[in-house]
Structure formats: structure tokens, C-alpha cells
Coordinates of C-alpha atoms in Angstrom, one line a residue:
Chain A
M1 CA 36.4 80.1 -43.4
E2 CA 33.6 82.5 -42.5
D3 CA 30.5 81.2 -40.8
I4 CA 28.2 82.1 -43.7
Q5 CA 30.3 80.1 -46.1
L6 CA 30.5 77.3 -43.7
I7 CA 26.7 77.1 -43.4
E8 CA 26.4 77.2 -47.1
A9 CA 28.9 74.5 -47.5
T10 CA 27.2 72.4 -44.9
E11 CA 23.9 72.7 -46.6
R12 CA 25.4 71.8 -49.9
Y13 CA 27.2 68.9 -48.3
L14 CA 23.9 67.7 -46.7
N15 CA 22.0 68.2 -50.0
G16 CA 24.6 66.1 -51.8
T17 CA 25.2 68.9 -54.3
M18 CA 29.0 69.0 -53.7
S19 CA 31.5 67.6 -56.1
E20 CA 33.6 64.6 -55.1
A21 CA 36.7 66.8 -54.5
E22 CA 34.8 69.3 -52.4
K23 CA 33.1 66.6 -50.4
T24 CA 36.5 64.9 -49.6
A25 CA 37.9 68.3 -48.5
F26 CA 34.8 69.0 -46.4
E27 CA 35.0 65.6 -44.7
Q28 CA 38.6 66.2 -44.0
L29 CA 37.7 69.5 -42.4
R30 CA 35.0 67.8 -40.2
K31 CA 37.5 65.3 -39.1
N32 CA 40.1 67.9 -38.2
T33 CA 37.8 70.4 -36.6
P34 CA 35.4 69.1 -33.9
E35 CA 33.5 72.4 -33.9
V36 CA 32.7 72.1 -37.5
D37 CA 31.7 68.4 -37.1
Q38 CA 29.4 69.3 -34.3
M39 CA 27.9 72.2 -36.3
V40 CA 27.2 69.8 -39.2
V41 CA 25.3 67.3 -37.0
E42 CA 23.3 70.1 -35.4
H43 CA 22.5 71.6 -38.7
K44 CA 21.5 68.3 -40.1
L45 CA 19.0 67.8 -37.3
F46 CA 17.7 71.3 -37.8
L47 CA 17.2 70.8 -41.5
H48 CA 15.4 67.5 -40.8
Q49 CA 13.1 69.3 -38.4
M50 CA 12.5 72.0 -41.0
D51 CA 11.7 69.4 -43.7
A52 CA 9.3 67.5 -41.4
Y53 CA 7.6 70.8 -40.5
S54 CA 7.4 71.7 -44.1
D55 CA 5.8 68.3 -44.9
H56 CA 3.4 68.7 -42.1
R57 CA 2.3 72.1 -43.2
N58 CA 1.9 71.0 -46.8
L59 CA -0.1 68.0 -45.7
K60 CA -2.4 70.1 -43.6
Q61 CA -3.0 72.4 -46.5
A62 CA -3.6 69.4 -48.7
L63 CA -6.1 68.0 -46.3
H64 CA -7.8 71.3 -46.0
D65 CA -8.0 71.6 -49.8
A66 CA -9.3 68.0 -50.1
H67 CA -12.0 68.8 -47.5
S68 CA -13.2 71.9 -49.4
R69 CA -13.0 70.1 -52.7
L70 CA -15.1 67.2 -51.4
V71 CA -17.6 69.4 -49.8
D72 CA -18.0 71.3 -53.0
K73 CA -18.4 68.1 -55.0
G74 CA -21.0 66.9 -52.5
D75 CA -19.0 63.8 -51.5
I76 CA -19.2 64.8 -47.9
S77 CA -21.7 67.1 -46.2
E78 CA -21.2 69.6 -43.5
N79 CA -23.0 72.2 -41.5
G80 CA -26.4 71.1 -42.8
R81 CA -25.4 72.3 -46.3
S82 CA -27.1 69.1 -47.7
N83 CA -29.0 68.3 -44.5
G84 CA -31.4 70.9 -43.2
K85 CA -32.0 69.1 -39.9
A86 CA -28.4 68.8 -39.0
K87 CA -28.2 71.6 -36.5
I88 CA -31.3 70.5 -34.5
V89 CA -30.3 66.9 -34.7
Q90 CA -26.9 67.8 -33.5
L91 CA -28.3 69.8 -30.6
W92 CA -30.7 67.0 -29.8
Q93 CA -27.8 64.5 -29.9
K94 CA -25.7 66.7 -27.7
Y95 CA -28.3 67.3 -25.1
R96 CA -30.6 64.3 -25.2
R97 CA -29.0 62.6 -22.2
V98 CA -29.3 65.8 -20.1
T99 CA -32.9 66.2 -21.4
G100 CA -33.6 62.6 -20.5
I101 CA -32.3 62.9 -17.0
A102 CA -34.2 66.2 -16.5
A103 CA -37.4 64.7 -17.8
S104 CA -37.1 61.7 -15.5
I105 CA -36.4 63.8 -12.5
A106 CA -39.4 66.0 -13.3
G107 CA -41.5 62.9 -13.8
I108 CA -40.5 61.3 -10.5
T109 CA -41.0 64.6 -8.6
A110 CA -44.5 64.9 -10.1
L111 CA -45.3 61.4 -9.0
V112 CA -44.0 61.9 -5.5
I113 CA -45.8 65.1 -5.1
S114 CA -49.1 63.7 -6.3
W115 CA -48.7 60.7 -4.1
M116 CA -47.9 63.0 -1.1
V117 CA -51.0 65.2 -1.9
A118 CA -53.1 62.1 -2.1
A119 CA -51.7 60.6 1.1
L120 CA -51.6 63.7 3.3
S121 CA -54.5 65.8 2.3
P122 CA -57.8 65.0 4.0
N123 CA -60.3 63.4 1.7
A124 CA -63.0 65.9 0.9
N125 CA -65.7 63.3 1.3
N126 CA -64.6 62.1 4.7
T127 CA -66.3 63.7 7.7
R128 CA -63.6 65.9 9.1
I129 CA -65.3 65.9 12.4
Q130 CA -66.4 63.0 14.4
Q131 CA -69.4 62.9 16.5
L132 CA -68.6 61.2 19.7
G133 CA -71.7 59.0 19.9
R134 CA -70.8 55.5 20.8
E135 CA -71.2 53.1 17.9
I136 CA -71.1 49.5 19.0
E137 CA -70.3 46.7 16.6
Q138 CA -72.8 43.9 16.0
I139 CA -71.2 41.3 18.3
K140 CA -70.6 43.5 21.2
R141 CA -74.1 44.8 20.8
N142 CA -75.6 41.3 21.0
Q143 CA -73.5 40.3 23.9
Q144 CA -74.5 43.3 25.9
Y145 CA -78.1 42.9 24.9
Q146 CA -78.1 39.3 26.2
G147 CA -76.2 40.4 29.3
V148 CA -78.7 43.1 30.0
K149 CA -81.5 40.6 29.5
L150 CA -80.0 38.1 31.9
N151 CA -79.1 40.5 34.6
E152 CA -82.1 42.7 34.7
V153 CA -85.0 41.5 36.9
E154 CA -87.2 43.8 35.1
N155 CA -86.5 44.1 31.4
K156 CA -86.9 47.6 30.3
I157 CA -85.5 47.2 26.9
P158 CA -88.1 48.0 24.3
K159 CA -89.4 44.9 22.6
G160 CA -88.0 43.9 19.2
T161 CA -85.1 46.4 19.3
T162 CA -81.3 46.2 19.4
L163 CA -78.8 48.4 21.0
K164 CA -77.5 50.9 18.4
G165 CA -75.1 53.0 20.5
G166 CA -75.2 55.8 22.9
G167 CA -73.6 58.6 24.7
S168 CA -73.8 60.6 27.8
A169 CA -76.4 62.9 29.3
F170 CA -76.8 65.1 32.4
L171 CA -79.7 66.3 34.5
L172 CA -81.1 69.8 33.7
D173 CA -83.7 69.6 36.3
S174 CA -84.1 67.3 39.3
K175 CA -87.5 66.2 38.0
G176 CA -85.8 64.0 35.4
Y177 CA -85.1 66.2 32.4
L178 CA -81.8 65.3 30.8
L179 CA -79.7 67.1 28.2
T180 CA -77.7 65.2 25.5
N181 CA -76.6 65.7 21.9
A182 CA -79.2 65.4 19.2
H183 CA -76.9 63.0 17.3
V184 CA -76.8 60.6 20.2
I185 CA -80.5 60.0 20.1
K186 CA -80.9 60.2 16.3
D187 CA -83.3 57.6 14.9
A188 CA -83.9 56.1 18.4
K189 CA -86.9 53.8 18.9
G190 CA -86.1 53.3 22.6
I191 CA -83.8 55.0 25.1
L192 CA -82.5 53.7 28.4
V193 CA -80.5 55.9 30.6
V194 CA -78.2 54.3 33.2
N195 CA -76.7 55.7 36.4
K196 CA -74.9 53.6 38.9
G197 CA -76.2 50.4 37.4
K198 CA -79.8 51.5 37.5
E199 CA -81.7 51.8 34.3
Y200 CA -84.5 54.1 33.5
S201 CA -86.5 54.3 30.3
A202 CA -86.5 57.8 28.8
S203 CA -88.0 59.6 25.8
V204 CA -87.0 62.5 23.7
I205 CA -89.2 65.5 24.4
Y206 CA -87.4 68.0 22.4
A207 CA -84.5 68.0 19.9
N208 CA -82.8 70.5 17.7
A209 CA -80.5 68.9 15.1
A210 CA -79.0 72.3 14.0
Q211 CA -77.9 73.0 17.6
D212 CA -77.1 69.3 18.1
L213 CA -78.9 69.3 21.4
A214 CA -81.8 67.3 22.7
I215 CA -83.8 67.0 25.9
L216 CA -84.9 63.7 27.3
K217 CA -87.4 63.0 30.1
I218 CA -87.1 60.0 32.4
N219 CA -90.5 58.3 32.4
D220 CA -89.7 55.7 35.0
S221 CA -91.4 55.6 38.3
D222 CA -88.2 54.1 39.8
F223 CA -86.5 57.4 39.3
T224 CA -86.3 59.3 42.6
T225 CA -86.3 63.0 42.4
A226 CA -83.1 64.5 43.7
A227 CA -83.6 67.4 45.9
Q228 CA -81.5 69.9 44.1
L229 CA -78.8 69.7 41.4
P230 CA -75.3 70.5 42.8
Y231 CA -74.1 72.4 39.7
G232 CA -75.3 75.5 37.9
I233 CA -75.3 76.2 34.2
R234 CA -73.2 79.2 33.2
K235 CA -74.9 81.9 31.2
N236 CA -71.8 83.9 30.3
S237 CA -68.9 82.9 28.1
S238 CA -65.8 81.3 29.6
E239 CA -62.3 82.5 29.0
L240 CA -59.3 80.9 27.3
G241 CA -57.1 78.7 29.4
E242 CA -59.8 78.0 32.0
E243 CA -59.4 74.7 33.6
I244 CA -62.2 72.3 32.7
F245 CA -63.3 68.8 33.4
T246 CA -65.8 66.4 32.1
L247 CA -67.6 63.2 33.1
G248 CA -69.0 60.8 30.5
Y249 CA -69.5 57.3 29.4
P250 CA -67.0 56.3 26.7
R251 CA -67.5 52.9 28.2
N252 CA -70.0 51.4 30.5
D253 CA -68.5 53.0 33.6
I254 CA -68.3 56.7 34.1
V255 CA -64.9 58.3 33.1
Y256 CA -63.4 61.6 34.4
N257 CA -61.1 63.7 32.2
M258 CA -59.7 67.2 32.6
G259 CA -58.2 69.8 30.3
Y260 CA -58.5 73.4 29.4
L261 CA -60.4 75.7 27.1
S262 CA -58.4 76.2 24.0
S263 CA -60.5 78.5 21.8
R264 CA -63.6 80.7 22.0
T265 CA -64.8 79.2 18.7
G266 CA -65.4 75.7 17.5
F267 CA -64.9 73.9 14.3
E268 CA -64.2 76.3 11.4
G269 CA -64.9 79.3 13.5
D270 CA -68.3 78.2 14.8
S271 CA -69.1 80.7 17.5
S272 CA -71.7 78.6 19.2
S273 CA -69.1 76.2 20.5
Y274 CA -65.7 76.1 22.2
Q275 CA -62.6 74.2 21.3
I276 CA -61.4 72.4 24.3
S277 CA -58.4 70.3 25.0
L278 CA -59.0 67.1 26.8
P279 CA -59.1 63.4 26.0
A280 CA -62.5 62.5 24.5
N281 CA -63.7 59.3 22.9
P282 CA -66.9 58.0 21.3
G283 CA -69.5 57.9 24.1
N284 CA -68.4 61.2 25.6
S285 CA -71.0 63.0 23.4
G286 CA -73.6 64.8 25.5
G287 CA -71.4 64.9 28.6
P288 CA -71.3 68.1 30.6
V289 CA -68.1 70.2 30.6
F290 CA -67.5 71.9 33.9
N291 CA -65.2 74.7 35.0
K292 CA -63.4 74.4 38.2
N293 CA -66.3 76.0 40.2
G294 CA -68.6 73.2 39.0
E295 CA -70.5 75.3 36.6
I296 CA -71.5 73.7 33.3
I297 CA -69.9 75.7 30.5
G298 CA -70.7 73.4 27.6
V299 CA -71.8 70.1 26.2
L300 CA -69.1 67.9 24.8
S301 CA -70.1 67.1 21.2
T302 CA -67.5 66.5 18.6
R303 CA -63.8 66.1 17.9
Q304 CA -61.7 66.7 14.8
T305 CA -60.7 63.5 13.2
Q306 CA -57.4 64.7 11.6
A307 CA -56.0 66.3 14.8
E308 CA -55.2 64.9 18.1
G309 CA -56.8 66.4 21.2
V310 CA -59.0 68.8 19.4
V311 CA -62.5 68.5 20.9
F312 CA -65.5 70.8 20.6
A313 CA -68.2 71.6 23.1
I314 CA -71.4 73.4 22.5
K315 CA -71.6 76.6 24.7
S316 CA -73.8 76.5 27.7
K317 CA -75.7 79.5 26.4
G318 CA -77.1 77.1 23.8
I319 CA -78.8 75.2 26.6
Y320 CA -80.8 78.3 27.7
Q321 CA -81.8 78.9 24.1
L322 CA -82.9 75.3 23.6
V323 CA -85.0 75.4 26.8
D324 CA -86.6 78.7 25.9
E325 CA -87.5 77.3 22.4
M326 CA -89.0 74.2 24.0
K327 CA -91.0 76.1 26.5
K328 CA -92.5 78.1 23.7
A329 CA -93.3 75.0 21.7
D330 CA -94.6 72.9 24.5
T331 CA -96.3 74.5 27.5
A332 CA -96.2 71.3 29.4
T333 CA -92.5 71.8 29.9
K334 CA -92.9 75.2 31.6
R335 CA -92.0 73.6 34.9
I336 CA -88.4 73.0 33.9
K337 CA -86.2 75.2 35.9
L338 CA -82.5 75.4 35.0
P339 CA -80.1 75.3 38.0
A340 CA -78.6 78.8 38.2
G341 CA -76.1 78.6 41.0
S342 CA -73.4 76.1 41.8
N343 CA -72.9 74.5 45.2
L344 CA -69.5 73.2 44.2
K345 CA -67.4 76.4 44.3
G346 CA -64.2 75.9 46.3
V347 CA -65.0 72.3 46.9
E348 CA -62.3 69.7 46.3
R349 CA -62.4 68.0 42.9
R350 CA -63.1 64.5 44.4
Q351 CA -66.0 65.9 46.3
Q352 CA -67.3 67.7 43.2
I353 CA -67.2 64.6 41.2
A354 CA -68.9 62.5 43.8
E355 CA -71.8 64.9 43.8
I356 CA -72.0 65.4 40.0
E357 CA -71.6 61.7 39.3
D358 CA -75.3 61.0 40.3
C359 CA -76.5 63.5 37.7
V360 CA -74.5 62.2 34.7
F361 CA -76.2 59.3 32.8
L362 CA -75.2 56.7 30.2
V363 CA -77.6 56.9 27.3
N364 CA -78.3 53.6 25.5
V365 CA -80.1 54.0 22.3
Y366 CA -82.1 51.1 20.7
N367 CA -83.6 50.9 17.3
Chain B
M1 CA -6.2 40.4 -52.3
K2 CA -7.1 43.1 -54.7
A3 CA -8.5 45.3 -52.0
E4 CA -5.3 44.9 -50.0
S5 CA -3.0 46.0 -52.8
N6 CA -5.4 48.8 -53.5
E7 CA -5.0 50.0 -49.9
Q8 CA -1.3 49.7 -50.1
A9 CA -1.3 51.9 -53.3
L10 CA -3.5 54.5 -51.5
L11 CA -1.0 54.7 -48.6
K12 CA 1.9 55.0 -51.0
G13 CA 0.1 57.8 -52.6
L14 CA -0.6 59.5 -49.3
A15 CA 3.1 59.2 -48.4
N16 CA 3.9 61.0 -51.6
N17 CA 1.3 63.7 -51.1
D18 CA -0.7 62.4 -54.0
T19 CA -3.9 64.5 -54.2
K20 CA -5.9 61.7 -55.7
A21 CA -5.0 59.3 -52.9
I22 CA -5.7 61.9 -50.2
D23 CA -9.1 62.6 -51.8
T24 CA -10.0 58.9 -52.0
I25 CA -9.1 58.1 -48.4
Y26 CA -10.8 61.3 -47.3
K27 CA -14.0 60.5 -49.1
D28 CA -14.1 56.9 -48.0
N29 CA -13.7 57.5 -44.3
F30 CA -14.8 61.0 -43.4
G31 CA -18.5 60.1 -43.2
M32 CA -18.0 57.4 -40.7
I33 CA -15.9 59.7 -38.4
Q34 CA -18.3 62.6 -38.8
A35 CA -21.2 60.4 -37.7
F36 CA -19.2 59.1 -34.8
I37 CA -18.2 62.6 -33.6
L38 CA -21.7 64.0 -34.0
N39 CA -23.2 61.1 -32.1
N40 CA -20.9 61.8 -29.3
N41 CA -21.5 65.4 -28.4
G42 CA -19.2 66.8 -31.2
T43 CA -19.7 69.3 -33.9
Y44 CA -18.9 69.4 -37.6
D45 CA -15.7 71.3 -36.9
D46 CA -14.7 68.8 -34.3
A47 CA -15.2 66.0 -36.8
R48 CA -13.0 67.8 -39.4
D49 CA -10.2 68.5 -36.9
V50 CA -10.2 65.0 -35.5
F51 CA -10.3 63.4 -38.9
Q52 CA -7.5 65.5 -40.3
E53 CA -5.5 64.7 -37.2
A54 CA -6.0 61.0 -37.9
M55 CA -5.0 61.5 -41.5
I56 CA -1.8 63.1 -40.4
T57 CA -1.1 60.2 -38.1
L58 CA -1.7 57.8 -41.0
Y59 CA 0.6 59.9 -43.2
E60 CA 3.4 59.8 -40.6
K61 CA 3.0 56.1 -40.4
A62 CA 3.0 55.6 -44.1
K63 CA 6.1 57.7 -44.5
S64 CA 8.1 55.9 -41.8
E65 CA 10.6 53.4 -42.9
S66 CA 9.4 50.6 -40.7
F67 CA 5.9 51.0 -42.0
V68 CA 3.5 48.1 -41.9
L69 CA -0.2 48.6 -41.7
T70 CA -1.7 45.5 -40.2
C71 CA -5.3 46.4 -40.6
Q72 CA -7.6 48.2 -42.9
I73 CA -7.2 52.0 -43.4
K74 CA -10.8 52.4 -42.1
T75 CA -10.1 50.5 -38.9
Y76 CA -6.9 52.4 -38.3
I77 CA -8.5 55.8 -38.8
Y78 CA -11.5 54.9 -36.6
S79 CA -9.2 53.7 -33.8
V80 CA -7.1 56.9 -33.9
C81 CA -10.2 59.2 -34.1
R82 CA -11.8 57.3 -31.2
R83 CA -8.7 57.8 -29.1
L84 CA -8.4 61.5 -30.0
W85 CA -12.0 62.2 -29.3
L86 CA -12.1 60.3 -26.1
K87 CA -9.1 62.4 -24.9
R88 CA -10.8 65.6 -25.9
L89 CA -14.0 64.6 -24.1
Q90 CA -12.1 63.7 -21.0
Q91 CA -10.3 67.1 -21.1
A92 CA -13.7 68.8 -21.4
G93 CA -14.9 66.8 -18.4
R94 CA -17.5 65.0 -20.4
Y95 CA -17.4 61.4 -21.0
V96 CA -19.3 58.5 -22.5
L97 CA -19.1 57.1 -25.9
Q98 CA -22.4 55.9 -27.1
S99 CA -22.1 54.2 -30.4
E100 CA -19.5 51.7 -31.5
A101 CA -19.6 51.7 -35.3
V102 CA -16.6 49.4 -35.8
D103 CA -16.1 46.7 -33.3
D104 CA -12.5 45.8 -34.1
L105 CA -10.2 48.5 -32.8
V106 CA -6.5 48.3 -33.3
P107 CA -4.0 49.5 -30.7
V108 CA -2.8 52.9 -31.8
E109 CA -1.3 54.2 -28.5
E110 CA 2.3 53.9 -29.8
D111 CA 1.6 55.8 -33.0
M112 CA -0.3 58.4 -31.1
D113 CA 2.6 58.9 -28.8
I114 CA 4.9 59.4 -31.8
H115 CA 2.4 61.7 -33.3
E116 CA 2.0 63.8 -30.2
R117 CA 5.8 64.2 -29.9
R118 CA 6.0 65.3 -33.5
N119 CA 3.2 67.8 -32.9
A120 CA 5.2 69.2 -30.0
E121 CA 8.2 69.6 -32.2
F122 CA 6.2 71.3 -34.9
S123 CA 4.8 73.7 -32.5
I124 CA 8.3 74.6 -31.3
M125 CA 9.3 75.3 -34.9
E126 CA 6.1 77.2 -35.6
R127 CA 6.5 79.4 -32.5
A128 CA 10.2 80.0 -33.4
L129 CA 9.3 81.0 -36.9
N130 CA 6.5 83.3 -35.8
S131 CA 8.6 85.1 -33.3
L132 CA 11.2 85.9 -35.9
G133 CA 9.2 88.6 -37.5
E134 CA 9.4 89.8 -41.1
P135 CA 11.2 89.6 -43.5
C136 CA 13.1 86.8 -41.8
K137 CA 10.1 84.5 -41.5
S138 CA 9.1 84.9 -45.2
I139 CA 12.7 84.5 -46.5
L140 CA 13.3 81.3 -44.5
E141 CA 9.9 79.9 -45.5
A142 CA 10.6 80.7 -49.1
Y143 CA 14.0 79.0 -48.9
Y144 CA 13.4 76.0 -46.7
L145 CA 9.7 75.3 -47.1
K146 CA 9.0 76.4 -50.6
K147 CA 12.5 75.4 -51.7
Q148 CA 12.9 78.6 -53.7
D149 CA 16.3 79.5 -55.3
M150 CA 18.3 82.3 -53.8
N151 CA 18.0 84.3 -57.0
E152 CA 14.2 84.0 -57.0
I153 CA 14.1 85.1 -53.4
A154 CA 16.4 88.0 -54.0
A155 CA 14.0 89.1 -56.9
S156 CA 10.8 88.7 -55.0
F157 CA 12.0 90.4 -51.8
G158 CA 13.8 93.2 -53.8
Y159 CA 17.4 92.5 -53.0
T160 CA 19.8 93.8 -55.5
N161 CA 21.6 90.4 -55.8
A162 CA 21.6 86.9 -54.4
D163 CA 24.5 87.5 -52.2
N164 CA 22.8 90.1 -50.2
A165 CA 19.7 87.9 -49.9
K166 CA 22.0 85.1 -48.8
N167 CA 23.6 87.3 -46.2
Q168 CA 20.1 88.2 -44.8
K169 CA 19.0 84.6 -44.9
Y170 CA 22.1 83.6 -42.9
K171 CA 21.4 86.1 -40.2
C172 CA 17.8 85.0 -40.0
L173 CA 18.8 81.4 -39.9
M174 CA 21.1 82.0 -37.0
R175 CA 18.3 83.6 -35.1
L176 CA 15.9 80.9 -35.9
K177 CA 18.3 78.2 -34.9
K178 CA 18.9 79.9 -31.6
L179 CA 15.2 80.2 -30.9
F180 CA 14.5 76.7 -32.0
F181 CA 17.3 75.0 -29.9
A182 CA 16.4 77.1 -26.9
Q183 CA 13.3 75.0 -26.7
Y184 CA 14.3 71.8 -28.4
N185 CA 16.8 69.8 -26.5
I186 CA 19.0 67.5 -28.5
G187 CA 20.0 65.4 -25.6
D188 CA 16.4 64.4 -24.8

């Protein structure tokens, strides 16, 4: 039997379209020939697969048709055919989680940034620079006031006044003229200057708030005139990196500090002052700034509040300007003679300080 | 009781490729699946594919001899679609189902496995058929899928008689069987 006939017979056998006689003969053949039997089983499986595949395809087609039919009838909607918003809604639904996450990240970032800006940026209303006058709290003020009253044989405190604060000052002239900052003696009703425990009453004879410099005169008969001031006041500018030191009264005892000149200009480019680097505290205001030769190069005045170790000193040139102005305004002060030369050049620092110390005063301001 | 017998009738209709039954099941359930897919990052096309896949699974189940549907058609379709869509989302690397329209899900894993195996078989057959080339593919489709008579085939393909067509069909069938069984292992 040829293969083609065999296949045909097998298909008819499997279809059940064979007559009884044929069927019996075919079954006999299967029994006798294992190859045929095997082929029949294989073909049966194949036809089964074909049928299943056929079913599957037909069903797919039927489903597809049903879908189109129902869409046409309007029983189901698709692609926004009956719903205009569908596409946007769909996009929104697809991306709303992502959008939500992005939005919250953006929100948190904005909050963090605004918090950081608020926390880190200097408040515009705050004074960015701090005058180093000494403000003393109420209690301390009263204690000291009482202490002063008890200890002093002769009470020089102006009547009916309280201690407000103070700073430092230094002698311009051995006749009792002192230089300090204008902000130190602002609104003063009475001034006492102290050196080595001795108090002298003083008065303001000239002040220039713009320059922040003021000249005091000791009016006390107790004050003994020193022969000559050991230091000079420098007329020329000083150079960057120059070693400097200062003496002042951030507390009731004199305090020495040293550092260097950091910039030729002061706060925000102010050319009338230097930036210096040395530790300074409230009470240092009005203190002299010396170079290593014992020449006064400036007057310590302010420090920057937002930065550590940034201190400003008014250039010594300003002292000459101030004294000239004063002499013009008040002829009685013509006798002031600023010390030109320094006797402290090449002298050991301890020696320099010992000599200068007598000329630097604590200023107590009462009002 | 009535609803239950109604569902049984629908499934019977589906198993017999009854258009009315298909339409009814389609109409009653498609909206729910579409909403579910759209709510979970899918498109209209995804909804159609997944739903039709579920319909085929249901069809296979309805046709099998040991067929018993222990739940509503709706629940079954939803369970299958949910599984299918979850799988697709996982393959795409996205996950998270947001809405649970029907709380009672039925276990469909077994049916899904059968369905997947069948799909694999169908794709073997499809690939084998497609690689045959013409006119073999069309002749075999006409004979085995459309169940056409050899005389009709001879006429429509232009053979002078049925015997020649039969001869051609035989050659084509041998090639197809060879291609098919190269991929399909009986032993497995």
C-alpha cells in the first residue's frame, strides 16, 4: 500500500467514515504491522492538534468579531469613541503615581531650600557688624556700682546715674587727652576713666560719629602728667600681614591680644579702616592697635557678627584728621600735640606693654 | 437557581461557538475588565487582549470533559484577567495593582498552566504552517481548518482533478508533519 493511500485510509478510519468491512481489514493491518499502528497513533495526535488549532483560530476570530460588533452597537466603548476624556484620563491614570512622587519631591525640596535660606542667610535687619562697646547687664551693673561706691574713698561717680557700659581709650597727649570710639561714649552723662585702679573723671571735648572717634579730656586734678608718651601715631598706611597687637578692657583688667593685618579695607570696602585678625570682645572698642615697633596704626572699633575673627580698626590717619578738625573748631585745644615718634622700636614686647599699659584706660560710661 | 442555569447555558453556548452566547458573555464582562486594566496602567488594546485571552481560557475550560465551573463567570474572568495582567506588568518591570473591583478571586493557576501549554502548542502549529509557504499552507488550511472537500479544493486552486490536489495535499501534509514534530515532542 502506498503511503498516500495509507494516510487517506488512516484519515477515513479516524473520521469514522469507513465501512465495517474496511474497518476490520484496517484494524487487522494495524495489528500485523507495527509501523502502520505507530503511524496511526501519530496521525491521530497530529489531527487532534490541528483540530484544536482550528478551534482556537475560529474562536479568536469569533471574539474579534464580537468585539467589533459590540463596539459598533455601543454596548462597549473603546478609544474614547464614546468618551472624549478617555485619553487624558488614561494618561493621568498611568502617570499619576509618578506625578505624585515628583510633586512631593519638589514640594519637600522647596521647603528644605526655603528653610535653609531662612536659617543660613543673615537677617537683613540684624546689625551685621557689632560695635565692641561693653554693654553690661542690669545686675552686674548694680553690683559694680555698689562695689565702686564701697571701695572708693572719694566717690567720683556722677550723682543719680548708673553704669551703662564702656570701652577702652588711650592717651593722645600726656596732658590728659584720650582717644576712644564715638559709640563708646554715646549718650554719656558721666565718664570715668580707669588706669591701674585709679579713677579719673573725664568729659567729651570732641566727637565725630561718622568717623566713630571721640576725644576725651581728663578733668581730674589727681591725674599726674606723664612726661612723654612712649608710642607714636603712624601717619602712613600699614601693610598686609604686619604683626599687630592691642591692649584693651574687655573686662575690668587690661587684656593683651595679638594678630595681624588682614586687609587694607574694612567692612564692605570701607577705606578708612583695616580688617585685622585678632581676638576682640565687647570692651575692646577704642583700644589702640600697635605695630611691632609700638606705633599706633589704628583704633579697634568693630567686628563682623557673622564671621569669626573678623575685626575692624579705624586707620590712624583718621586720628590726625579728627585732631585737625577739632583744632579748627575749638582753639582751646591748640595745645594738643600728637606723639610723632615711637620709643618702643626694637624693644621686647613685654617691655613695650609695660610702658604702654600706663597710657591705656578703661572707659566707664554712666547715664 | 435561574441565574445559575442561565450561566450554564451560556457556557454551553460558548463551547459550541454560539455567537449569541459569546456576545452576551462579552458584553456582560468586558466593561469590568476594561476599567480594571485602565486603572492599572493599561491601554484599551491591553484590555481587549487580556479579556479575549481570558475568554479563550474560559472556552477551553467549558470544552473540557471534566468541566465544572465552581463560581460565577464574572469571578472567573476577573481572576484570570488579574493573573494575566499582573504577569504582564511584572514582565514590564512595573507593578502595583490599585483597585480590587471583585474581592472574591478564584484560584485559576491550574487552568492558566493548561492554557499556556496550549498556547505554546498552537504557536508551534502556527509557525509550522507559516513556514510551509504557498500553496501548501492554503491547501492544508482549506482541508483541515475549513473542512473543505477535495473536489472544492481542486476547483478553487485550479487542479484538473481531485486526485492531483490530493497528491499535492499529501506532500504538503508530510512536510507540515515533519516541521510540527520537529518542535513538538510526543514523549513529553
